[in-house]
Coordinates of N, CA and C in Angstrom, one line a residue:
M1 N 130.8 148.2 124.5 CA 129.8 147.8 123.5 C 128.7 148.8 123.4
N2 N 128.4 149.3 122.2 CA 127.4 150.3 121.9 C 126.0 149.7 122.0
M3 N 125.0 150.5 122.4 CA 123.6 150.2 122.4 C 123.1 150.7 121.1
N4 N 122.8 149.8 120.1 CA 122.5 150.3 118.8 C 121.0 150.3 118.6
A5 N 120.5 151.4 117.9 CA 119.2 151.5 117.4 C 119.1 150.7 116.1
D6 N 117.9 150.5 115.6 CA 117.7 149.9 114.3 C 118.3 150.7 113.2
Q7 N 119.3 150.2 112.5 CA 120.0 151.0 111.6 C 119.2 151.5 110.5
S8 N 118.2 150.8 110.1 CA 117.3 151.2 108.9 C 116.4 152.4 109.3
S9 N 116.1 152.6 110.6 CA 115.2 153.7 111.0 C 115.9 154.7 111.9
K10 N 117.2 154.6 112.0 CA 117.9 155.5 112.9 C 117.9 157.0 112.4
V11 N 117.5 157.8 113.3 CA 117.5 159.3 113.1 C 118.4 159.9 114.2
M12 N 119.3 160.7 113.8 CA 120.2 161.3 114.8 C 119.5 162.4 115.5
I13 N 119.6 162.4 116.8 CA 119.1 163.4 117.7 C 120.3 164.3 118.2
H14 N 120.2 165.6 117.9 CA 121.4 166.4 118.3 C 121.2 166.9 119.7
C15 N 122.2 166.7 120.5 CA 122.1 166.9 122.0 C 123.1 168.0 122.4
L16 N 122.6 168.8 123.4 CA 123.4 169.8 124.1 C 123.4 169.5 125.5
V17 N 124.6 169.4 126.1 CA 124.8 169.1 127.5 C 125.1 170.4 128.3
I18 N 124.3 170.6 129.4 CA 124.4 171.9 130.1 C 124.6 171.5 131.6
D19 N 125.8 171.7 132.2 CA 126.0 171.4 133.6 C 127.3 172.2 134.0
D20 N 127.2 172.8 135.2 CA 128.3 173.6 135.6 C 129.5 172.8 136.2
E21 N 129.3 171.4 136.3 CA 130.3 170.6 136.8 C 131.0 169.8 135.7
P22 N 132.3 170.1 135.4 CA 133.0 169.4 134.3 C 132.9 167.9 134.3
L23 N 133.0 167.3 135.5 CA 132.9 165.8 135.5 C 131.6 165.3 135.1
A24 N 130.5 166.0 135.5 CA 129.2 165.6 135.2 C 129.0 165.8 133.7
R25 N 129.5 166.9 133.1 CA 129.4 167.0 131.6 C 130.1 165.9 130.9
H26 N 131.3 165.6 131.3 CA 132.0 164.5 130.6 C 131.3 163.2 130.7
S27 N 130.7 162.9 131.9 CA 130.1 161.7 132.1 C 128.9 161.5 131.2
I28 N 128.1 162.6 131.0 CA 126.9 162.5 130.1 C 127.3 162.4 128.7
I29 N 128.4 163.2 128.3 CA 128.9 163.1 126.9 C 129.4 161.7 126.6
D30 N 130.0 161.0 127.6 CA 130.5 159.7 127.4 C 129.3 158.7 127.2
F31 N 128.2 158.9 128.0 CA 127.0 158.1 127.8 C 126.4 158.3 126.4
I32 N 126.3 159.6 126.0 CA 125.7 159.9 124.7 C 126.5 159.2 123.6
E33 N 127.8 159.2 123.7 CA 128.7 158.6 122.6 C 128.5 157.1 122.5
K34 N 127.9 156.5 123.5 CA 127.7 155.1 123.5 C 126.3 154.7 122.8
I35 N 125.5 155.7 122.5 CA 124.2 155.5 121.9 C 124.1 156.0 120.5
D36 N 123.8 155.1 119.6 CA 124.0 155.4 118.2 C 123.0 156.5 117.6
F37 N 121.9 156.7 118.3 CA 120.9 157.7 117.7 C 121.1 159.1 118.4
L38 N 122.1 159.2 119.3 CA 122.4 160.5 119.9 C 123.7 161.1 119.4
E39 N 123.8 162.4 119.2 CA 125.0 163.0 118.8 C 125.2 164.3 119.6
V40 N 126.4 164.5 120.1 CA 126.7 165.7 120.9 C 127.1 166.8 119.9
I41 N 126.4 168.0 120.0 CA 126.7 169.1 119.2 C 127.4 170.2 120.0
G42 N 127.4 170.0 121.4 CA 128.1 171.0 122.2 C 127.9 170.7 123.7
S43 N 128.6 171.4 124.5 CA 128.4 171.3 126.0 C 128.7 172.7 126.6
C44 N 128.0 173.0 127.6 CA 128.0 174.4 128.2 C 128.1 174.3 129.7
A45 N 128.8 175.2 130.4 CA 128.9 175.2 131.8 C 127.8 176.0 132.5
S46 N 127.0 176.7 131.7 CA 125.9 177.5 132.2 C 124.8 177.6 131.2
A47 N 123.6 177.9 131.7 CA 122.4 178.0 130.8 C 122.6 179.3 129.9
L48 N 123.3 180.3 130.4 CA 123.5 181.5 129.6 C 124.3 181.1 128.3
E49 N 125.3 180.3 128.4 CA 126.1 179.9 127.3 C 125.2 179.1 126.3
A50 N 124.2 178.4 126.7 CA 123.4 177.5 125.9 C 122.4 178.3 125.0
S51 N 122.1 179.6 125.4 CA 121.0 180.3 124.7 C 121.2 180.4 123.2
E52 N 122.5 180.6 122.7 CA 122.7 180.8 121.3 C 122.5 179.5 120.6
Y53 N 122.8 178.3 121.1 CA 122.6 177.0 120.5 C 121.0 176.9 120.3
V54 N 120.3 177.1 121.3 CA 118.8 176.9 121.3 C 118.2 177.9 120.3
Q55 N 118.6 179.2 120.4 CA 117.9 180.2 119.5 C 118.2 179.9 118.1
K56 N 119.3 179.3 117.7 CA 119.6 179.0 116.3 C 118.9 177.7 115.8
G57 N 118.2 177.0 116.7 CA 117.4 175.8 116.3 C 118.3 174.6 116.1
L58 N 119.5 174.6 116.7 CA 120.5 173.5 116.5 C 120.2 172.3 117.3
V59 N 119.4 172.5 118.4 CA 119.3 171.4 119.4 C 118.0 170.7 119.3
D60 N 118.0 169.4 119.4 CA 116.8 168.5 119.5 C 116.6 168.1 120.9
L61 N 117.6 168.0 121.7 CA 117.5 167.4 123.0 C 118.5 168.1 124.0
L62 N 118.0 168.6 125.1 CA 118.9 169.2 126.1 C 119.0 168.2 127.3
F63 N 120.3 167.9 127.7 CA 120.5 167.3 129.0 C 120.9 168.4 129.9
L64 N 120.0 168.8 130.8 CA 120.0 170.1 131.5 C 120.1 169.9 133.0
D65 N 121.1 170.4 133.6 CA 121.2 170.4 135.1 C 120.3 171.5 135.6
I66 N 119.8 171.3 136.8 CA 118.9 172.3 137.4 C 119.6 173.4 138.2
N67 N 120.5 172.9 139.2 CA 121.1 173.8 140.1 C 122.4 174.4 139.5
M68 N 122.3 175.5 138.9 CA 123.5 176.2 138.3 C 123.5 177.6 138.7
P69 N 124.7 178.3 138.7 CA 124.8 179.7 139.1 C 124.1 180.6 138.0
Y70 N 123.7 181.8 138.5 CA 123.1 182.8 137.7 C 121.7 182.5 137.2
L71 N 121.6 181.4 136.5 CA 120.3 181.0 135.9 C 120.1 179.5 136.0
S72 N 119.1 179.1 136.8 CA 118.9 177.6 137.0 C 118.3 177.0 135.7
G73 N 118.4 175.7 135.7 CA 117.9 174.9 134.5 C 116.4 175.2 134.4
L74 N 115.7 175.2 135.5 CA 114.2 175.5 135.5 C 113.9 176.9 135.0
E75 N 114.7 177.9 135.4 CA 114.5 179.2 135.0 C 114.8 179.4 133.5
F76 N 115.9 178.7 133.0 CA 116.2 178.7 131.6 C 115.2 178.1 130.8
L77 N 114.7 176.9 131.1 CA 113.6 176.3 130.4 C 112.4 177.1 130.3
D78 N 112.0 177.7 131.5 CA 110.8 178.4 131.5 C 110.9 179.7 130.7
S79 N 112.1 180.1 130.4 CA 112.2 181.4 129.6 C 112.2 181.1 128.1
L80 N 112.2 179.9 127.6 CA 112.3 179.5 126.2 C 110.9 179.6 125.6
E81 N 110.8 180.2 124.4 CA 109.5 180.2 123.7 C 109.3 178.9 123.0
R82 N 110.3 178.4 122.4 CA 110.2 177.1 121.7 C 111.3 176.1 122.1
P83 N 111.1 175.6 123.3 CA 112.2 174.7 123.9 C 112.2 173.4 123.1
P84 N 113.5 172.8 123.0 CA 113.6 171.5 122.4 C 113.2 170.5 123.5
M85 N 113.3 169.2 123.2 CA 113.1 168.2 124.2 C 114.1 168.3 125.4
V86 N 113.7 168.0 126.6 CA 114.6 168.2 127.7 C 114.6 167.0 128.6
I87 N 115.8 166.6 129.0 CA 116.0 165.6 130.1 C 116.8 166.3 131.2
F88 N 116.2 166.4 132.4 CA 116.8 167.0 133.5 C 117.8 166.0 134.1
T89 N 119.0 166.5 134.5 CA 120.0 165.8 135.2 C 120.4 166.5 136.5
T90 N 120.1 166.0 137.6 CA 120.2 166.7 138.8 C 120.4 165.8 140.0
A91 N 121.0 166.4 141.1 CA 121.2 165.6 142.3 C 120.1 165.8 143.3
Y92 N 119.1 166.6 142.9 CA 118.0 166.9 143.8 C 116.6 166.4 143.2
S93 N 115.8 165.8 144.1 CA 114.5 165.2 143.6 C 113.4 166.2 143.8
E94 N 113.5 167.2 144.5 CA 112.4 168.1 144.9 C 111.8 168.9 143.7
H95 N 112.6 168.9 142.6 CA 112.1 169.7 141.5 C 111.4 168.9 140.4
A96 N 111.1 167.6 140.7 CA 110.6 166.7 139.7 C 109.2 167.2 139.2
L97 N 108.3 167.6 140.1 CA 107.0 168.0 139.7 C 107.0 169.2 138.8
E98 N 107.9 170.2 139.2 CA 108.1 171.4 138.4 C 108.6 171.1 137.1
G99 N 109.5 170.1 137.0 CA 110.1 169.7 135.7 C 109.0 169.1 134.8
Y100 N 108.1 168.3 135.3 CA 107.1 167.7 134.4 C 106.0 168.7 134.1
R101 N 105.9 169.8 134.9 CA 105.0 170.9 134.5 C 105.5 171.6 133.2
L102 N 106.8 171.6 133.1 CA 107.5 172.2 131.9 C 107.6 171.2 130.8
Q103 N 106.9 170.0 130.9 CA 106.8 169.1 129.8 C 108.1 168.4 129.4
I104 N 108.9 168.1 130.4 CA 110.2 167.4 130.1 C 110.0 166.0 129.7
V105 N 111.0 165.4 129.1 CA 111.0 164.0 128.6 C 111.2 163.1 129.8
D106 N 112.2 163.4 130.7 CA 112.5 162.6 131.8 C 113.3 163.4 132.8
Y107 N 113.5 162.7 134.0 CA 114.2 163.4 135.1 C 115.2 162.4 135.7
L108 N 116.5 162.7 135.5 CA 117.5 161.7 136.0 C 118.2 162.2 137.2
L109 N 118.2 161.4 138.2 CA 118.9 161.8 139.5 C 120.3 161.3 139.5
K110 N 121.2 162.2 139.8 CA 122.6 161.8 140.0 C 122.9 161.0 141.3
P111 N 123.8 160.1 141.3 CA 124.6 159.6 140.1 C 123.8 158.8 139.2
I112 N 124.0 159.1 137.9 CA 123.1 158.5 136.8 C 123.8 157.2 136.3
T113 N 123.0 156.1 136.3 CA 123.5 154.9 135.7 C 123.3 154.9 134.2
F114 N 124.1 154.1 133.5 CA 123.9 154.1 132.1 C 122.6 153.5 131.7
Q115 N 122.1 152.5 132.4 CA 120.8 151.9 132.1 C 119.7 152.9 132.2
R116 N 119.7 153.7 133.3 CA 118.7 154.7 133.4 C 118.8 155.8 132.4
F117 N 120.0 156.1 132.0 CA 120.3 157.1 131.0 C 119.7 156.6 129.6
Y118 N 120.0 155.4 129.4 CA 119.5 154.8 128.1 C 118.0 154.7 128.0
Q119 N 117.3 154.4 129.1 CA 115.9 154.4 129.2 C 115.3 155.8 128.8
A120 N 115.9 156.8 129.4 CA 115.5 158.2 129.1 C 115.7 158.6 127.7
S121 N 116.8 158.1 127.1 CA 117.1 158.4 125.7 C 116.2 157.8 124.8
L122 N 115.7 156.6 125.1 CA 114.7 155.9 124.3 C 113.4 156.6 124.3
K123 N 113.0 157.2 125.5 CA 111.8 158.0 125.5 C 111.9 159.2 124.6
A124 N 113.1 159.8 124.6 CA 113.3 161.0 123.7 C 113.2 160.5 122.2
Q125 N 113.8 159.4 121.9 CA 113.8 158.9 120.5 C 112.4 158.6 120.1
Q126 N 111.6 158.0 121.0 CA 110.2 157.7 120.6 C 109.4 159.0 120.3
L127 N 109.6 160.0 121.2 CA 108.9 161.3 121.1 C 109.3 162.0 119.8
F128 N 110.6 161.9 119.5 CA 111.2 162.6 118.3 C 110.6 161.9 117.1
S129 N 110.6 160.6 117.1 CA 110.1 159.9 115.9 C 108.6 160.1 115.7
L130 N 107.8 160.1 116.8 CA 106.3 160.3 116.7 C 106.1 161.7 116.1
T131 N 106.8 162.7 116.6 CA 106.6 164.1 116.2 C 106.9 164.2 114.7
A132 N 108.0 163.6 114.3 CA 108.4 163.7 112.8 C 107.4 163.0 112.0
S133 N 106.9 161.8 112.4 CA 105.9 161.1 111.6 C 104.6 161.9 111.5
A134 N 104.2 162.5 112.6 CA 102.9 163.3 112.6 C 103.1 164.5 111.7
K135 N 104.2 165.1 111.8 CA 104.5 166.3 110.9 C 104.4 165.9 109.5
Q136 N 105.0 164.8 109.1 CA 104.9 164.4 107.7 C 103.5 164.1 107.2
Q137 N 102.7 163.5 108.1 CA 101.3 163.2 107.8 C 100.5 164.5 107.7
V138 N 100.7 165.5 108.5 CA 100.0 166.7 108.5 C 100.3 167.5 107.2
Q139 N 101.6 167.4 106.8 CA 101.9 168.1 105.6 C 101.3 167.5 104.3
A140 N 101.1 166.2 104.4 CA 100.6 165.5 103.2 C 99.1 165.5 103.2
D141 N 98.4 165.6 104.4 CA 97.0 165.5 104.5 C 96.5 166.5 105.5
P142 N 95.6 167.4 105.1 CA 95.1 168.5 106.1 C 94.2 167.9 107.1
F143 N 93.7 166.7 107.0 CA 92.8 166.1 107.9 C 93.5 165.3 109.0
L144 N 93.0 165.5 110.2 CA 93.6 164.8 111.4 C 92.4 164.2 112.2
Y145 N 92.7 163.3 113.1 CA 91.8 162.7 114.0 C 92.2 163.1 115.4
I146 N 91.3 163.5 116.2 CA 91.7 163.8 117.6 C 90.7 163.0 118.5
R147 N 91.2 162.6 119.7 CA 90.4 161.8 120.6 C 89.4 162.8 121.3
Q148 N 88.2 162.4 121.3 CA 87.1 163.1 122.0 C 86.3 162.1 122.8
G149 N 86.4 162.1 124.1 CA 85.7 161.1 124.9 C 86.2 159.7 124.6
E150 N 85.3 158.8 124.2 CA 85.7 157.4 123.9 C 85.9 157.2 122.4
G151 N 85.7 158.3 121.6 CA 85.8 158.2 120.2 C 86.8 159.1 119.6
F152 N 86.7 159.3 118.3 CA 87.7 160.2 117.5 C 86.9 161.1 116.6
Q153 N 87.4 162.4 116.5 CA 86.7 163.3 115.7 C 87.7 163.8 114.6
K154 N 87.2 163.9 113.4 CA 88.0 164.3 112.2 C 88.0 165.8 112.1
I155 N 89.1 166.4 112.0 CA 89.2 167.9 111.9 C 90.2 168.2 110.7
S156 N 90.2 169.4 110.3 CA 91.2 169.9 109.3 C 92.0 171.0 110.0
W157 N 93.3 170.9 110.0 CA 94.2 171.8 110.6 C 94.0 173.2 110.0
M158 N 93.5 173.3 108.8 CA 93.3 174.5 108.1 C 92.2 175.3 108.7
D159 N 91.3 174.6 109.4 CA 90.1 175.3 110.0 C 90.4 175.8 111.5
I160 N 91.6 175.4 112.0 CA 91.9 175.8 113.4 C 92.3 177.3 113.3
L161 N 91.6 178.1 114.1 CA 91.9 179.6 114.2 C 93.2 179.8 115.0
Y162 N 93.1 179.2 116.2 CA 94.3 179.3 117.1 C 94.2 178.3 118.2
I163 N 95.3 178.0 118.8 CA 95.4 177.0 119.8 C 95.9 177.7 121.1
E164 N 95.2 177.3 122.2 CA 95.5 177.9 123.5 C 96.0 176.8 124.4
G165 N 97.2 177.0 125.0 CA 97.9 176.0 125.8 C 97.5 176.1 127.2
M166 N 97.3 174.9 127.9 CA 96.9 174.8 129.3 C 97.7 173.6 129.9
Q167 N 99.0 173.8 130.2 CA 99.9 172.8 130.7 C 99.9 171.6 129.8
N168 N 99.4 170.4 130.1 CA 99.4 169.3 129.3 C 98.2 169.1 128.4
Y169 N 97.3 170.2 128.4 CA 96.1 170.2 127.5 C 96.2 171.3 126.5
A170 N 95.4 171.3 125.5 CA 95.3 172.4 124.6 C 93.9 172.6 124.1
K171 N 93.5 173.8 123.9 CA 92.2 174.1 123.4 C 92.4 174.5 121.9
L172 N 91.7 173.8 121.0 CA 91.7 174.1 119.6 C 90.4 175.0 119.3
H173 N 90.7 176.2 118.9 CA 89.6 177.1 118.6 C 89.2 177.1 117.2
F174 N 88.0 176.8 116.8 CA 87.5 176.9 115.5 C 86.4 178.0 115.5
K175 N 85.9 178.3 114.3 CA 84.9 179.4 114.2 C 83.6 179.1 115.1
N176 N 83.2 177.8 115.1 CA 82.0 177.5 115.8 C 82.1 176.5 116.9
Q177 N 83.3 176.2 117.3 CA 83.5 175.2 118.4 C 84.9 175.3 119.0
V178 N 85.0 174.8 120.2 CA 86.3 174.7 120.9 C 86.5 173.3 121.3
L179 N 87.6 172.6 120.9 CA 87.8 171.2 121.3 C 89.1 171.2 122.2
I180 N 89.0 170.4 123.3 CA 90.1 170.2 124.2 C 90.7 168.9 124.0
I181 N 92.0 168.9 123.9 CA 92.8 167.6 123.6 C 93.9 167.5 124.7
H182 N 94.3 166.3 124.9 CA 95.4 166.0 125.9 C 96.7 166.0 125.1
Q183 N 97.3 167.1 124.8 CA 98.5 167.2 124.1 C 99.2 168.6 124.4
T184 N 100.5 168.6 124.4 CA 101.2 169.8 124.8 C 101.3 170.7 123.6
M185 N 101.5 172.0 123.9 CA 101.8 173.0 122.9 C 103.1 172.7 122.1
I186 N 104.0 172.2 122.9 CA 105.3 171.9 122.2 C 105.1 170.9 121.1
S187 N 104.4 169.8 121.4 CA 104.2 168.7 120.4 C 103.3 169.2 119.3
L188 N 102.3 170.0 119.6 CA 101.5 170.6 118.5 C 102.2 171.5 117.6
E189 N 103.1 172.3 118.2 CA 103.9 173.3 117.4 C 104.8 172.5 116.5
E190 N 105.4 171.4 117.0 CA 106.3 170.6 116.1 C 105.5 169.9 115.0
T191 N 104.3 169.5 115.3 CA 103.5 168.7 114.4 C 102.9 169.5 113.2
L192 N 102.3 170.7 113.6 CA 101.6 171.5 112.6 C 102.6 172.2 111.7
P193 N 102.2 172.5 110.4 CA 103.1 173.2 109.5 C 103.6 174.5 110.0
K194 N 104.9 174.6 110.0 CA 105.5 175.9 110.6 C 105.2 177.1 109.7
E195 N 105.0 176.9 108.4 CA 104.7 178.0 107.5 C 103.2 178.5 107.7
K196 N 102.4 177.8 108.5 CA 101.0 178.2 108.7 C 100.7 178.6 110.2
F197 N 101.5 178.0 111.1 CA 101.2 178.2 112.5 C 102.4 178.9 113.2
F198 N 102.1 180.0 113.9 CA 103.1 180.8 114.5 C 102.8 181.0 116.0
R199 N 103.8 180.8 116.8 CA 103.7 181.0 118.3 C 103.8 182.5 118.6
I200 N 102.8 183.1 119.0 CA 102.8 184.5 119.3 C 103.0 184.8 120.8
H201 N 102.9 183.7 121.6 CA 102.9 183.8 123.1 C 103.1 182.4 123.6
K202 N 103.6 182.4 124.8 CA 103.8 181.0 125.4 C 102.5 180.2 125.4
S203 N 101.4 180.9 125.5 CA 100.1 180.1 125.6 C 99.3 180.1 124.3
F204 N 99.8 180.8 123.2 CA 99.0 180.9 122.0 C 99.8 180.6 120.7
L205 N 99.2 179.7 119.9 CA 99.8 179.3 118.6 C 98.7 179.6 117.6
V206 N 98.9 180.5 116.6 CA 97.9 181.0 115.7 C 98.1 180.5 114.3
N207 N 97.0 180.3 113.6 CA 97.0 180.0 112.2 C 97.0 181.3 111.5
I208 N 98.1 181.6 110.8 CA 98.3 182.9 110.2 C 97.3 183.2 109.1
D209 N 96.7 182.2 108.5 CA 95.7 182.5 107.5 C 94.4 183.1 108.1
H210 N 94.3 183.0 109.4 CA 93.0 183.6 110.0 C 93.3 184.9 110.8
I211 N 94.5 185.4 110.7 CA 94.7 186.7 111.4 C 94.0 187.8 110.7
D212 N 93.2 188.6 111.5 CA 92.5 189.7 111.0 C 93.2 191.0 111.1
S213 N 93.9 191.2 112.2 CA 94.7 192.5 112.4 C 95.7 192.3 113.5
I214 N 96.7 193.2 113.4 CA 97.8 193.2 114.4 C 98.0 194.7 114.8
A215 N 97.9 195.0 116.1 CA 98.0 196.3 116.6 C 98.7 196.3 117.9
G216 N 99.9 197.0 118.0 CA 100.6 197.0 119.3 C 101.0 195.6 119.7
G217 N 100.6 195.3 120.9 CA 100.9 194.0 121.5 C 99.7 193.0 121.4
R218 N 98.8 193.2 120.5 CA 97.7 192.3 120.4 C 97.4 191.9 119.0
L219 N 96.7 190.8 118.8 CA 96.4 190.2 117.5 C 94.9 189.8 117.5
S220 N 94.2 190.1 116.4 CA 92.8 189.7 116.4 C 92.5 188.6 115.4
I221 N 91.8 187.6 115.9 CA 91.3 186.5 115.1 C 89.8 186.2 115.4
N222 N 89.0 186.3 114.4 CA 87.6 186.0 114.6 C 87.0 186.8 115.8
G223 N 87.4 188.0 116.0 CA 86.9 188.8 117.0 C 87.5 188.7 118.4
Q224 N 88.5 187.7 118.5 CA 89.2 187.5 119.7 C 90.5 188.2 119.7
Q225 N 90.8 188.9 120.8 CA 92.0 189.6 121.0 C 93.0 188.7 121.7
L226 N 94.2 188.4 121.1 CA 95.2 187.6 121.7 C 96.5 188.4 122.0
P227 N 97.1 188.1 123.1 CA 98.4 188.8 123.4 C 99.6 188.3 122.6
I228 N 100.4 189.3 122.2 CA 101.7 188.9 121.5 C 102.8 189.3 122.5
S229 N 103.6 188.3 122.8 CA 104.7 188.5 123.7 C 105.8 189.5 123.1
R230 N 106.5 190.2 123.9 CA 107.4 191.2 123.4 C 108.5 190.5 122.6
T231 N 108.9 189.3 123.0 CA 110.0 188.6 122.4 C 109.6 188.0 121.0
R232 N 108.2 187.8 120.8 CA 107.8 187.2 119.6 C 107.3 188.3 118.6
R233 N 107.0 189.5 119.0 CA 106.4 190.5 118.1 C 107.3 190.8 116.9
E234 N 108.6 191.0 117.1 CA 109.5 191.3 116.0 C 109.6 190.2 115.0
A235 N 109.6 188.9 115.5 CA 109.6 187.8 114.6 C 108.3 187.7 113.8
L236 N 107.2 188.0 114.5 CA 105.9 187.9 113.8 C 105.9 188.9 112.6
L237 N 106.3 190.1 112.9 CA 106.3 191.2 111.9 C 107.3 190.8 110.7
K238 N 108.4 190.3 111.1 CA 109.4 189.9 110.1 C 109.0 188.7 109.2
E239 N 108.6 187.7 109.9 CA 108.3 186.4 109.2 C 106.9 186.3 108.6
V240 N 106.0 187.1 109.1 CA 104.6 187.0 108.6 C 104.1 188.3 107.9
V241 N 104.2 189.4 108.6 CA 103.6 190.6 108.1 C 104.4 191.3 107.0
Y242 N 105.7 191.5 107.2 CA 106.5 192.2 106.2 C 106.7 191.4 104.9
K243 N 106.6 190.1 104.9 CA 106.7 189.3 103.7 C 105.4 189.5 102.8
N244 N 104.3 190.0 103.4 CA 103.1 190.2 102.7 C 102.6 191.6 102.8
L245 N 103.5 192.5 103.0 CA 103.1 193.9 103.2 C 102.8 194.6 101.8
L246 N 101.6 195.1 101.7 CA 101.2 195.8 100.4 C 101.6 197.2 100.4
S247 N 101.4 198.0 101.4 CA 101.8 199.4 101.4 C 102.8 199.6 102.5
R248 N 103.8 200.4 102.2 CA 104.9 200.6 103.1 C 105.0 202.1 103.6

């Protein structure tokens, strides 16, 4: 008997299963196939095999084992600039805190029951739906409300110069103020318009309309020098600079 989501609001979440144990992979795939809002797009025996899927933007949700040869699940996730949602599947509990530092959706201990698997999947569905709704709202309306203390402050995403990530918090930098909100860089990056906000570093998301200059491995916005990671510099030049290059 399948566990069905509301058919009228069902959105498919594309899943990639990564585990070096074949039986564990098959078990997770079997669970996924019982849930109507999840769809398997592939399975891998190592994190190295999974890189191509993730880099192409094909994956919404990773079911990721931690203890694997060559590259652990933690090391793999920590290496990703724009990771999808992640649910860890592992036989070891000692990595739980480290997993949540990396902003995972849930942490499943093997042997995994279907009930616990379904609960984690519902968390992913809720986060996926909230992110999609927020993104649609931002694209339609430049004004947003953010929680500040016991109240809410209205801002325009167009006025954000850049965003600085701090684990589960983020600093929104404006020309005349800095606001701190309890939200992850991952969710902000998914919410804000991709044509306007570009991740130049693990800790920095910039509004390309406010970039003053780019030189070497640094970028200047409103007098602030921000680092550009080596893995993002080529993409920044290709997707932002070269498209608007006046003199060659």
